[in-house]
Coordinates of N, CA, C and O in Angstrom, one line a residue:
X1 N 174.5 110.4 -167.2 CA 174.5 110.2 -165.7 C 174.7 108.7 -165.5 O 174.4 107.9 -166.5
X2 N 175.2 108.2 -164.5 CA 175.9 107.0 -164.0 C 174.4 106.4 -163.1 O 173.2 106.6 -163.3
X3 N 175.1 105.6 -162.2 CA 174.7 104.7 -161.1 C 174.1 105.6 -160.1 O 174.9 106.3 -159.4
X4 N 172.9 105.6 -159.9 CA 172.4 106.6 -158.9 C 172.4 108.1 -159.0 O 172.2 108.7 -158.0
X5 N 172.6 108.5 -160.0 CA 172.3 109.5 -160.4 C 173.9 110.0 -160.2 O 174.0 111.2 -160.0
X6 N 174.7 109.4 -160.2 CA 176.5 109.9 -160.3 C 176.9 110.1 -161.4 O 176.7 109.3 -162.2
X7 N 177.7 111.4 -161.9 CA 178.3 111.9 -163.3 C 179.0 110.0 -163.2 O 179.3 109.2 -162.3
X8 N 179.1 110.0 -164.5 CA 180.1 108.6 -165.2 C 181.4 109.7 -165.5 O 181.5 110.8 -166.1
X9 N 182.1 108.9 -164.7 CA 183.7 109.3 -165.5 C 184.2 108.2 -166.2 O 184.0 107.0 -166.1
X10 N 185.0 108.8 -166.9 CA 186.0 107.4 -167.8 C 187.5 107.8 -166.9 O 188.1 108.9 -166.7
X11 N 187.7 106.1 -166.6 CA 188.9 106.5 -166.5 C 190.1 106.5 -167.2 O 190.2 105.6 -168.1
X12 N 191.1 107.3 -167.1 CA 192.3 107.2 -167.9 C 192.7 105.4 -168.4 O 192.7 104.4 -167.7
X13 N 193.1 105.7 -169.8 CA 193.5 104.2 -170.3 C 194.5 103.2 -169.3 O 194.5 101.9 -169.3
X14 N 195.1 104.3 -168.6 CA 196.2 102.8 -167.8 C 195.4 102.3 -166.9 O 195.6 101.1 -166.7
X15 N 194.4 103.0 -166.2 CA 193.7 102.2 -165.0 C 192.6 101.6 -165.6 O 192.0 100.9 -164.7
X16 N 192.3 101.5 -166.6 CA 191.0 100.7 -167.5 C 192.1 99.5 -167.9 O 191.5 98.4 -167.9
X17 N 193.6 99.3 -168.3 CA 194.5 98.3 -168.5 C 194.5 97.2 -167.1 O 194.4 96.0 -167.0
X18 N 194.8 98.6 -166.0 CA 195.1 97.5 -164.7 C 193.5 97.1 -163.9 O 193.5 96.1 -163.1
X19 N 192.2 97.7 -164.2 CA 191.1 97.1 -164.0 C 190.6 95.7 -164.8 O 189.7 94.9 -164.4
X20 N 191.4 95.6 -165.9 CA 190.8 94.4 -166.3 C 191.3 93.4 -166.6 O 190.8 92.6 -167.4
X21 N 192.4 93.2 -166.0 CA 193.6 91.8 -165.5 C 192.2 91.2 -164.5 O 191.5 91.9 -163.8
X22 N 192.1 89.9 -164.8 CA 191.3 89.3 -163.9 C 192.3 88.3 -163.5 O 192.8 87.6 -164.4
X23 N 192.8 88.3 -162.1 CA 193.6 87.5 -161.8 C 193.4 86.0 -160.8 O 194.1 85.3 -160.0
X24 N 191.6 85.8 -161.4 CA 191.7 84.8 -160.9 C 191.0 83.5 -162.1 O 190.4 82.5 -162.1
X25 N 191.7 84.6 -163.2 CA 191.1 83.4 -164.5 C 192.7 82.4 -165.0 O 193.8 82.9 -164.8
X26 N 192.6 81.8 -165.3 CA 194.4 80.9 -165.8 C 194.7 82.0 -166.5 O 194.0 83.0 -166.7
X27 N 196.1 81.7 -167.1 CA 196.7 82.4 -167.3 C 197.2 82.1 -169.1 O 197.6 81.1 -169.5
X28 N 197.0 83.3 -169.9 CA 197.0 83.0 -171.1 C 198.3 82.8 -171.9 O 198.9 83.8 -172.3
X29 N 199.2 81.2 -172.1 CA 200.3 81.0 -172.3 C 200.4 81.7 -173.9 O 199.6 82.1 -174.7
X30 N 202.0 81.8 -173.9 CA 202.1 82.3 -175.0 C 203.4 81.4 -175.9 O 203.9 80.4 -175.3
X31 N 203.9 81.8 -177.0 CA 205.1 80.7 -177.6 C 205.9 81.7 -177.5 O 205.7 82.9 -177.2
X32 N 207.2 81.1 -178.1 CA 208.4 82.2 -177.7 C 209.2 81.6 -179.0 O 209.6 80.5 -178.8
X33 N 209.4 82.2 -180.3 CA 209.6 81.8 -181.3 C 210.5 82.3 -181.7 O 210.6 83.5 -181.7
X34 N 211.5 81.4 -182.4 CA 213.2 82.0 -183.2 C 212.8 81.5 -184.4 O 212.2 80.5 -184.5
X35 N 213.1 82.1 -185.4 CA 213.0 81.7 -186.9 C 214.5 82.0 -187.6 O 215.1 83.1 -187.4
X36 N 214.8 81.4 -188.2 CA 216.2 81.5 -188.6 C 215.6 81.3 -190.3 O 215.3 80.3 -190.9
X37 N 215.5 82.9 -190.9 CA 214.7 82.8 -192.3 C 215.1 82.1 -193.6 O 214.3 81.6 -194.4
X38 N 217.4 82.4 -193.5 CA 217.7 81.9 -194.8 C 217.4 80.0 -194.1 O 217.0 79.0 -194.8
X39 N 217.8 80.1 -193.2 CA 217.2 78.1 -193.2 C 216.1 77.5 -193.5 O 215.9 76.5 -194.2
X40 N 215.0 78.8 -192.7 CA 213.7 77.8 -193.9 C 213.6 78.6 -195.4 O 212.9 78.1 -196.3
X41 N 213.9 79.1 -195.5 CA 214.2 79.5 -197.2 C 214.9 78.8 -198.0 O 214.9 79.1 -199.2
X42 N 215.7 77.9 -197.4 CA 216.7 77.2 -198.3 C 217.6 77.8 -198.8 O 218.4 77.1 -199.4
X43 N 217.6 79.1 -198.9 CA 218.7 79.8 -199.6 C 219.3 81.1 -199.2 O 218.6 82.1 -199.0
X44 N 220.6 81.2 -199.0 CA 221.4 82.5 -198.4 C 220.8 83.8 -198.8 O 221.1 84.8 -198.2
X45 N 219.7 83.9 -200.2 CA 219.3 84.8 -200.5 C 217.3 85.0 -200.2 O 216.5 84.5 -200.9
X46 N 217.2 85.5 -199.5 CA 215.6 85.2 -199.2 C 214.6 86.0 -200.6 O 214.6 87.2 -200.7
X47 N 214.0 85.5 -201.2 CA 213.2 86.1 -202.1 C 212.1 87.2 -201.7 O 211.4 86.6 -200.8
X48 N 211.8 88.2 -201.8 CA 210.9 89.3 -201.1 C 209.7 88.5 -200.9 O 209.3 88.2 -199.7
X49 N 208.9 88.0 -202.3 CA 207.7 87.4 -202.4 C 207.6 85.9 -201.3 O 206.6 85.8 -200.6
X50 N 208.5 84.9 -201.3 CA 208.4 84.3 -199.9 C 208.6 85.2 -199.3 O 207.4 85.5 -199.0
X51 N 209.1 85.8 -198.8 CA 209.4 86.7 -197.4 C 207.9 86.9 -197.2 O 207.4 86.7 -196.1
X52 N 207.1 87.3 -198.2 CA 205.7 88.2 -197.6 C 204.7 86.8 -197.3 O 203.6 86.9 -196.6
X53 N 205.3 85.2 -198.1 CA 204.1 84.4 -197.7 C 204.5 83.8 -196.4 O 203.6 83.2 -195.8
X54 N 205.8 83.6 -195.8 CA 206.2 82.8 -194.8 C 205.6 83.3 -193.7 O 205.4 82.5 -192.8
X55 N 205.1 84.6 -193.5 CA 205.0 84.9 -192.3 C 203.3 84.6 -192.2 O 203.2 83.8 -191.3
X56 N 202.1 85.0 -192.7 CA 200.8 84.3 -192.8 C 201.0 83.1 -192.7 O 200.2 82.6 -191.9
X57 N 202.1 82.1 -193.3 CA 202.0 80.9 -193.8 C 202.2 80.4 -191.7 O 201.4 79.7 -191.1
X58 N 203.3 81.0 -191.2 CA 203.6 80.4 -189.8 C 202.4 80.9 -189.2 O 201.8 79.9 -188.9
X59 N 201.8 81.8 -188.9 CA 200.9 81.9 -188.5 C 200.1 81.3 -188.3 O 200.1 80.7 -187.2
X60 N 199.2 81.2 -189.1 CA 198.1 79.7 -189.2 C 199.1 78.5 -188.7 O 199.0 78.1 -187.5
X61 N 199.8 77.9 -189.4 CA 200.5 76.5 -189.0 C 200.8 76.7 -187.7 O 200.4 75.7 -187.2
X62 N 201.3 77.5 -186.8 CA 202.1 77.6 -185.4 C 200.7 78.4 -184.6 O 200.9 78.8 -183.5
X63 N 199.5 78.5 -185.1 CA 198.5 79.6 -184.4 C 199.1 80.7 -183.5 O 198.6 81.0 -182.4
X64 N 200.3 81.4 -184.0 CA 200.8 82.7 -183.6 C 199.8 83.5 -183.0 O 198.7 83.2 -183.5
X65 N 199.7 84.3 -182.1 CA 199.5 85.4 -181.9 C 200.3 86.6 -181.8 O 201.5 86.6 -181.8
X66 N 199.1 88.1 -181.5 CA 200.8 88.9 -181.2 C 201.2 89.0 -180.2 O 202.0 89.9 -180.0
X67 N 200.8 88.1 -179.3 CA 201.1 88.5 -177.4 C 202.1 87.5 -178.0 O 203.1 88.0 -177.4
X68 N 202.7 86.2 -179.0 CA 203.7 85.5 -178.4 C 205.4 86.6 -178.8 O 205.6 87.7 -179.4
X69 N 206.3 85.8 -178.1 CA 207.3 86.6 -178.5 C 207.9 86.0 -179.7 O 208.1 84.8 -179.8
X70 N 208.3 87.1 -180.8 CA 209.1 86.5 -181.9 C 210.3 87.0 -182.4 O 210.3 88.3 -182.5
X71 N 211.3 86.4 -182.6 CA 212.4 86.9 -183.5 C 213.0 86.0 -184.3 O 213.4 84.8 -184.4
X72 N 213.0 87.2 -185.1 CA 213.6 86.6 -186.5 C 214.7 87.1 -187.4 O 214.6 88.3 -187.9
X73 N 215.5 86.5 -187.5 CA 217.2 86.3 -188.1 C 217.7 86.3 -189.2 O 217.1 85.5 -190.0
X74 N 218.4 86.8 -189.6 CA 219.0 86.3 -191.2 C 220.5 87.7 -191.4 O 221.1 88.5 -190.6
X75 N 220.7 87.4 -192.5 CA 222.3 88.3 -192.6 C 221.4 89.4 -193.2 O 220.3 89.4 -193.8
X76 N 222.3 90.4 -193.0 CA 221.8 91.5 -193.4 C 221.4 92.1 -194.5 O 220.8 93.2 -194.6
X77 N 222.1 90.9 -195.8 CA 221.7 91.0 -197.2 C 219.9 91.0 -197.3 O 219.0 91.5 -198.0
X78 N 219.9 90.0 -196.0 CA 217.7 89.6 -196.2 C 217.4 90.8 -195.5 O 216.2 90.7 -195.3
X79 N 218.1 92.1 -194.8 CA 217.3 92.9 -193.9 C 216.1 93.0 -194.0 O 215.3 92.6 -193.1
X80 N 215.5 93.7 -195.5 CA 214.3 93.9 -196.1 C 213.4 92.6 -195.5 O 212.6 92.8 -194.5
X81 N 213.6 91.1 -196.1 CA 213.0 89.9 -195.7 C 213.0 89.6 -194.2 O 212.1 88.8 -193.7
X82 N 213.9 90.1 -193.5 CA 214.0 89.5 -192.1 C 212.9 90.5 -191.7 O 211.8 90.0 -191.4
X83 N 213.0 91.7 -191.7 CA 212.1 93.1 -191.2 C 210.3 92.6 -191.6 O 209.3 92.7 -191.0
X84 N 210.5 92.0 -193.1 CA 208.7 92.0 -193.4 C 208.2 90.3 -192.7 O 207.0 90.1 -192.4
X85 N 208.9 89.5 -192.5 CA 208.2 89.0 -191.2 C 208.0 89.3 -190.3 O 206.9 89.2 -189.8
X86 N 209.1 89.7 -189.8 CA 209.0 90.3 -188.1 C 207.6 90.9 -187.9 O 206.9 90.4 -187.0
X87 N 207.2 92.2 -188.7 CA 206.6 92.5 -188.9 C 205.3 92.2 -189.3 O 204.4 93.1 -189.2
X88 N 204.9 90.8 -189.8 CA 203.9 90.2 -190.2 C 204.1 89.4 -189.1 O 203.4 88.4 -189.4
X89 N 204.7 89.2 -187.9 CA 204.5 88.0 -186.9 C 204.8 88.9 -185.3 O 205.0 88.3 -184.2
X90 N 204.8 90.5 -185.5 CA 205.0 91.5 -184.5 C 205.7 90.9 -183.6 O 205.4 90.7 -182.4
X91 N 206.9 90.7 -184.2 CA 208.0 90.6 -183.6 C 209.6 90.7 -184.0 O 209.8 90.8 -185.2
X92 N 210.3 90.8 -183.4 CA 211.7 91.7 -183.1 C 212.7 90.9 -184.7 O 212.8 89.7 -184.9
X93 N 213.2 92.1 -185.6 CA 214.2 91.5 -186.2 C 215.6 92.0 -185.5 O 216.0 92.7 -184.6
X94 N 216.0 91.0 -186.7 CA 217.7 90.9 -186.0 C 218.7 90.3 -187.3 O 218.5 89.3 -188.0
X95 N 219.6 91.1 -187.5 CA 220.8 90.8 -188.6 C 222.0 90.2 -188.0 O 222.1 90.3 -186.8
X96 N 222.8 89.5 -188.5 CA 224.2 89.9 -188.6 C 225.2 89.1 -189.4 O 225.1 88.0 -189.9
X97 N 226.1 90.0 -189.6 CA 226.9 89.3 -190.4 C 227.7 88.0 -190.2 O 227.9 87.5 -189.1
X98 N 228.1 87.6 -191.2 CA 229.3 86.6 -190.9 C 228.2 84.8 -190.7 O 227.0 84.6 -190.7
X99 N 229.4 84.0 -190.6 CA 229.0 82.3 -190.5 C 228.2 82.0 -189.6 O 228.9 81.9 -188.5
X100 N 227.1 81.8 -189.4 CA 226.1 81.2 -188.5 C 225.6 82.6 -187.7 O 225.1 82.5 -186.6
X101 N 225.6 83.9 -188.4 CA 225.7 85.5 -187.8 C 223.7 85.4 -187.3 O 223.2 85.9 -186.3
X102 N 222.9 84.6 -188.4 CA 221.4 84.4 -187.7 C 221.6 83.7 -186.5 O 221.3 84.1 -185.4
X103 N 222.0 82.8 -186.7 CA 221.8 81.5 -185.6 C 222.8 81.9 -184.1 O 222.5 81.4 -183.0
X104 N 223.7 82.6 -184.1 CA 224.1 83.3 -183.1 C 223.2 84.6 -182.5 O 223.2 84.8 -181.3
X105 N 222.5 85.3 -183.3 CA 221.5 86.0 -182.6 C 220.4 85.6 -182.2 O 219.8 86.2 -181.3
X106 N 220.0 84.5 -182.8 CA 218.7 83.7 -182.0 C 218.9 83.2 -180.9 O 218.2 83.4 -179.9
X107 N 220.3 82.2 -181.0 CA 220.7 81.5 -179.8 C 220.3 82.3 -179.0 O 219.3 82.1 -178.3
X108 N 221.4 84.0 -178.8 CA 221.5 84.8 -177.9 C 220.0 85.2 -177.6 O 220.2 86.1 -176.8
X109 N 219.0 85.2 -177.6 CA 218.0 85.8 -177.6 C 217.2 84.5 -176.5 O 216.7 84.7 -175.4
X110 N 217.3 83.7 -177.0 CA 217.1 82.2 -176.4 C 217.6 81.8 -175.1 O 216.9 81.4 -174.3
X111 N 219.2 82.1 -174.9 CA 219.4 81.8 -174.3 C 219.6 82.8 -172.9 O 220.0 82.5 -171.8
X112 N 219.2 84.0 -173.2 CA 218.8 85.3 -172.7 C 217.4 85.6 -172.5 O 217.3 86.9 -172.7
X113 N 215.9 84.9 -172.2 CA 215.4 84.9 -172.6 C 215.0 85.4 -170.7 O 215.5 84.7 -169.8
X114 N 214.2 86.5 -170.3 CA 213.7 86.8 -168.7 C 213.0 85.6 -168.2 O 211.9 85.2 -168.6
X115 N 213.8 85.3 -167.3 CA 212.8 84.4 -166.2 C 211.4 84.7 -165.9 O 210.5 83.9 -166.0
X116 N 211.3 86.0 -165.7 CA 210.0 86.5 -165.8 C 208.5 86.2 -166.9 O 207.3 86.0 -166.7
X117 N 209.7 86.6 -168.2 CA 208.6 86.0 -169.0 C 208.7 84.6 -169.5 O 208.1 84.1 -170.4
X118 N 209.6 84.0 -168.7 CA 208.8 82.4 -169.0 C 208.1 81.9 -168.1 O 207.6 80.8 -168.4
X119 N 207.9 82.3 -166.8 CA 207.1 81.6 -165.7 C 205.9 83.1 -165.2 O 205.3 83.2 -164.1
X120 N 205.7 84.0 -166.2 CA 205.0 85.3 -165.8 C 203.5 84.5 -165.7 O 203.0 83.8 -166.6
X121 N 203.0 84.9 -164.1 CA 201.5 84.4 -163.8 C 200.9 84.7 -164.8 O 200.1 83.9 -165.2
X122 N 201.0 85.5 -165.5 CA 199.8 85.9 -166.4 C 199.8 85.8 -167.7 O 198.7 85.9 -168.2
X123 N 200.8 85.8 -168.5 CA 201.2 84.7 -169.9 C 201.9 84.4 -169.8 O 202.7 85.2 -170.2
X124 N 202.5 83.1 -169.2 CA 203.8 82.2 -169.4 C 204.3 81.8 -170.7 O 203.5 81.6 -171.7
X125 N 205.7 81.5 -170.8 CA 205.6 80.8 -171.9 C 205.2 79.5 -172.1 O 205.0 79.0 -171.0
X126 N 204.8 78.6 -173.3 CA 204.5 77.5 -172.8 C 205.0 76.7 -173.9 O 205.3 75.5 -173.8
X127 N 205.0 77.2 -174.7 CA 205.1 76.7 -176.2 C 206.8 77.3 -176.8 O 207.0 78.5 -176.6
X128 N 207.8 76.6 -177.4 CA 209.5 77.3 -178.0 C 208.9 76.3 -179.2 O 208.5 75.1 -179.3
X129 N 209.1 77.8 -180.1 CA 209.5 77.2 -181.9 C 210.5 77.3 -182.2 O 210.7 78.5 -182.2
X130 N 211.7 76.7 -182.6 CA 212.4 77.0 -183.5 C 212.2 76.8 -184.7 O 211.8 75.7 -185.1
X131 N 212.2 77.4 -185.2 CA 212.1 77.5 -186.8 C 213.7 77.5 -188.0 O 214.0 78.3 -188.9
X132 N 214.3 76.4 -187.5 CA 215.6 76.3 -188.1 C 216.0 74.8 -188.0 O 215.4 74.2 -187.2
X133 N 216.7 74.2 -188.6 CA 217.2 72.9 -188.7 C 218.4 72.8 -188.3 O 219.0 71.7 -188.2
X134 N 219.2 74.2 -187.9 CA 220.5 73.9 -187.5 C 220.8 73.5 -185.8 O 220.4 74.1 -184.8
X135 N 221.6 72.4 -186.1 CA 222.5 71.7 -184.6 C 222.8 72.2 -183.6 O 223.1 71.7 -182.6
X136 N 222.9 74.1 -184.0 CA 223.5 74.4 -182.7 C 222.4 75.1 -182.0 O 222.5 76.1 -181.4
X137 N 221.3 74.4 -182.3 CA 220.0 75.1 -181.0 C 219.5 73.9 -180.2 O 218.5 74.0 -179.5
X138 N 220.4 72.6 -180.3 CA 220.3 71.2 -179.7 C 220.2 71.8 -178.0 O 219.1 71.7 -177.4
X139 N 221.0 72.1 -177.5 CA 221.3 72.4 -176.2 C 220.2 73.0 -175.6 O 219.5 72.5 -174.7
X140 N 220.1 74.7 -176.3 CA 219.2 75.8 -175.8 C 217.4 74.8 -176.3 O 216.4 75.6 -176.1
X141 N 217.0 73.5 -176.9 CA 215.9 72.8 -177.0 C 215.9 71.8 -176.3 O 214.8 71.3 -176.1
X142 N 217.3 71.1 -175.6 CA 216.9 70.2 -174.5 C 216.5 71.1 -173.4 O 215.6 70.7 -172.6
X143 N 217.3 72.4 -173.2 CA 217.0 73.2 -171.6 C 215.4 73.7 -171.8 O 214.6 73.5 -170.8
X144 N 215.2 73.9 -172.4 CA 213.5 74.0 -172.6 C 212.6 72.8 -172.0 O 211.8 72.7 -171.1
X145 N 213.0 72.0 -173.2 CA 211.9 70.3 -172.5 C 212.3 70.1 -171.4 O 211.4 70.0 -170.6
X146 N 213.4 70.2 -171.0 CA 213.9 69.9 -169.6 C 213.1 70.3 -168.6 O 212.8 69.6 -167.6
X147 N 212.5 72.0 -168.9 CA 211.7 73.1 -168.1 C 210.2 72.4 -167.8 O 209.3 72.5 -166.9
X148 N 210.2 71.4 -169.4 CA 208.7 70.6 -169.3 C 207.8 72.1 -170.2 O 206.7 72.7 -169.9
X149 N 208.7 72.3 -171.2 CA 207.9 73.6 -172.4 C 207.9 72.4 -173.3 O 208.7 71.4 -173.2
X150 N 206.8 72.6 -174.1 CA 207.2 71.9 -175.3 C 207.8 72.4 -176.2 O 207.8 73.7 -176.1
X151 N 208.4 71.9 -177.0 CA 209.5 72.5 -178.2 C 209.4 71.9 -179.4 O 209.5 70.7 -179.6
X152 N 209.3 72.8 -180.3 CA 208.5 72.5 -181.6 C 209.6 72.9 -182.6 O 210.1 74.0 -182.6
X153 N 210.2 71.7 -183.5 CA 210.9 72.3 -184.7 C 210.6 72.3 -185.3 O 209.9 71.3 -185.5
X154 N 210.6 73.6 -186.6 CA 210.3 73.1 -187.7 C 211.5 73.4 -188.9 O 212.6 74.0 -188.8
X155 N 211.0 73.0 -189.8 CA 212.1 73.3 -190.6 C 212.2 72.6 -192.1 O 211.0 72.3 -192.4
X156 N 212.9 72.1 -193.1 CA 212.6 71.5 -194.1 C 213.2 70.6 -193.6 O 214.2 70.7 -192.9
X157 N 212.4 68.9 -194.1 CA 213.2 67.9 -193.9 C 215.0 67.5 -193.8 O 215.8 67.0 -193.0
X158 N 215.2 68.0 -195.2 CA 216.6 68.3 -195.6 C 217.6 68.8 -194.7 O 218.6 68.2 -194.4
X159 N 217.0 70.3 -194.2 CA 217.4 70.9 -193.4 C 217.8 70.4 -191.8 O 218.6 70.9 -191.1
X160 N 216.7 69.1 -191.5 CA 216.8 68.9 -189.8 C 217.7 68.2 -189.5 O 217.9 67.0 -189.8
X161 N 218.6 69.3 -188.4 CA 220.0 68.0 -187.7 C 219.3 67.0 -187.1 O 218.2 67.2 -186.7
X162 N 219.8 66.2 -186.9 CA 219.2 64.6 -186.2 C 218.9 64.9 -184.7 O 218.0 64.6 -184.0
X163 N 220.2 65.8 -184.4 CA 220.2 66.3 -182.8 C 219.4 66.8 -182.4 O 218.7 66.4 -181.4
X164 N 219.0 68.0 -183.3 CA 217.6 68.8 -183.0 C 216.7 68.2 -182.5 O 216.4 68.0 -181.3
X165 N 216.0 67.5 -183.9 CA 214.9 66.9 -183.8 C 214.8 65.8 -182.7 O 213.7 65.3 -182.5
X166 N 215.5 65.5 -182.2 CA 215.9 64.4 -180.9 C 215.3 65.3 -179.5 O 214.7 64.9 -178.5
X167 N 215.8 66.6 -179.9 CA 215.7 67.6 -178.9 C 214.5 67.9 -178.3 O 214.1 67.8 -177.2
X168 N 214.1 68.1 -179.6 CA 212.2 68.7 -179.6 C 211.5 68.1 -179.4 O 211.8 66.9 -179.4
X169 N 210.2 68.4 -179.2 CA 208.9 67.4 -178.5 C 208.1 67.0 -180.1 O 207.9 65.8 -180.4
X170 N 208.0 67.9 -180.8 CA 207.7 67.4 -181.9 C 209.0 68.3 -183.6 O 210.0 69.0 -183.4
X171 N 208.5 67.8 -184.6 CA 209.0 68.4 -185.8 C 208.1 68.8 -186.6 O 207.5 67.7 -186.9
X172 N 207.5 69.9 -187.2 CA 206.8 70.2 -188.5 C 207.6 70.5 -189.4 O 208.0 71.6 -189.4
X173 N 208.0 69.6 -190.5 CA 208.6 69.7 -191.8 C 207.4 71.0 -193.2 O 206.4 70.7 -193.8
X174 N 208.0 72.0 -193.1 CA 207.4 72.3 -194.2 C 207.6 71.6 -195.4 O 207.2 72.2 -196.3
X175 N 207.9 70.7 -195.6 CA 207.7 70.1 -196.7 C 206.7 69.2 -196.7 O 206.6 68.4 -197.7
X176 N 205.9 69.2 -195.8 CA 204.9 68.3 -195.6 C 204.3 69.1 -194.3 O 204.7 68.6 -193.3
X177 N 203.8 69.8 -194.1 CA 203.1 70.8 -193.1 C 202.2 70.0 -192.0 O 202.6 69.7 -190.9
X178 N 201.0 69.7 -192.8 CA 199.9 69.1 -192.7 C 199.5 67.8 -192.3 O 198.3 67.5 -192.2
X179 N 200.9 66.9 -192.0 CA 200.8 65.5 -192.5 C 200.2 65.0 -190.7 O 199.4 64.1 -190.4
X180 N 201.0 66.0 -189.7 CA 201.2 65.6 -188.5 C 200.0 66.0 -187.7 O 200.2 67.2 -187.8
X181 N 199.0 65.8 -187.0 CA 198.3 66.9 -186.5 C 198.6 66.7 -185.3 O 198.4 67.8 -184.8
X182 N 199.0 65.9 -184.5 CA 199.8 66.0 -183.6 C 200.4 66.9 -182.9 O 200.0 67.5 -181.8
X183 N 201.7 67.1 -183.8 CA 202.3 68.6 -183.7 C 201.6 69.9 -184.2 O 202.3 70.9 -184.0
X184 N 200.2 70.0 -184.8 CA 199.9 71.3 -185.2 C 199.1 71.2 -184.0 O 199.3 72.1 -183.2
X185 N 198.2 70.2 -183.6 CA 196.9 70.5 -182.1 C 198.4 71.2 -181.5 O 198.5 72.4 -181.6
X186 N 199.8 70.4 -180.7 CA 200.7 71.2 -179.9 C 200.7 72.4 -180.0 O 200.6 73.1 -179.0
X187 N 200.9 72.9 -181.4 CA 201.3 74.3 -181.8 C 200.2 75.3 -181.1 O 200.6 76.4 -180.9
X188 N 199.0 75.0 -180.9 CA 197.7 75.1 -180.9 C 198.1 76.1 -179.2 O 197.2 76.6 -178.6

């Protein structure tokens, strides 16, 4: 028995979903993250065993959650590797073939990305990772800062175009993760 002596009902899961939006607490931001796998791998071929630490490894460093949005890229030779992050970062893979066939599907994802969920009252985005060192995400990382998102690259030293990194609000070099805290409180 309930409140006054009233049977307790449960209600169905969707109205227990829409009863507990409290819409007068801020609003929980979230990151919106492209990883381009063979770039931070260094190599056209992604090894399985990185594949399974990269994705814990962003996690902690980037404090991922699974509310943010993620996708992640690579040629279809890494399917297996592109799939077991995604999956370890609950979010969307994506193949394709051919010259720059990652970095054209992230763009597209990026630069397609709903108005909705970047200004949504109730998780905005707030936070863009790129997780790639290539040049041609210069544009789609000034239109972000521009928005006043922060924008985070990371990538291997080696790996970062000058443009990028010019682009972004901060850089975390995996090759030195740790060094900045700066950019990891950001990531935060």
């Amino acid at each position: 028995m309930g409140i006054n002596g009233l049977r307790r009902c449960h209600p169905p899961d969707f109205l227990l979903r829409c009863w507990s939006v409290d819409t007068t607490s801020t609003p929980n931001p979230r990151h919106l993250v492209a990883i381009d796998l063979e770039n931070l791998a260094g190599t056209p071929r992604v090894p399985p065993a990185w594949a399974k630490e990269i994705g814990p490894f962003l996690t902690g460093l980037l404090r991922l959650r699974a509310e943010d949005l993620v996708y992640v890229a690579g040629s279809p030779n890494n399917g297996m590797a592109v799939c077991t992050v995604a999956g370890d970062l609950h979010g969307q893979a994506r193949t394709k073939r051919g010259k720059n066939g990652a970095d054209l599907v992230l763009l597209d994802a990026l630069e397609t990305i709903p108005e909705s969920a970047l200004s949504s009252p109730y998780a905005p985005i707030d936070v863009v990772v790129i997780a790639s060192g290539d040049g041609i995400f210069t544009q789609v990382a000034r239109r972000f800062r521009d928005r006043g998102l922060t924008v985070i690259g990371v990538s291997r030293r080696r790996s970062m175009h000058r443009a990028l990194a010019a682009a972004c609000t901060r850089v975390v070099y995996l090759d030195d993760p740790t060094t900045d805290d700066d950019a990891l409180a950001l990531a935060a």
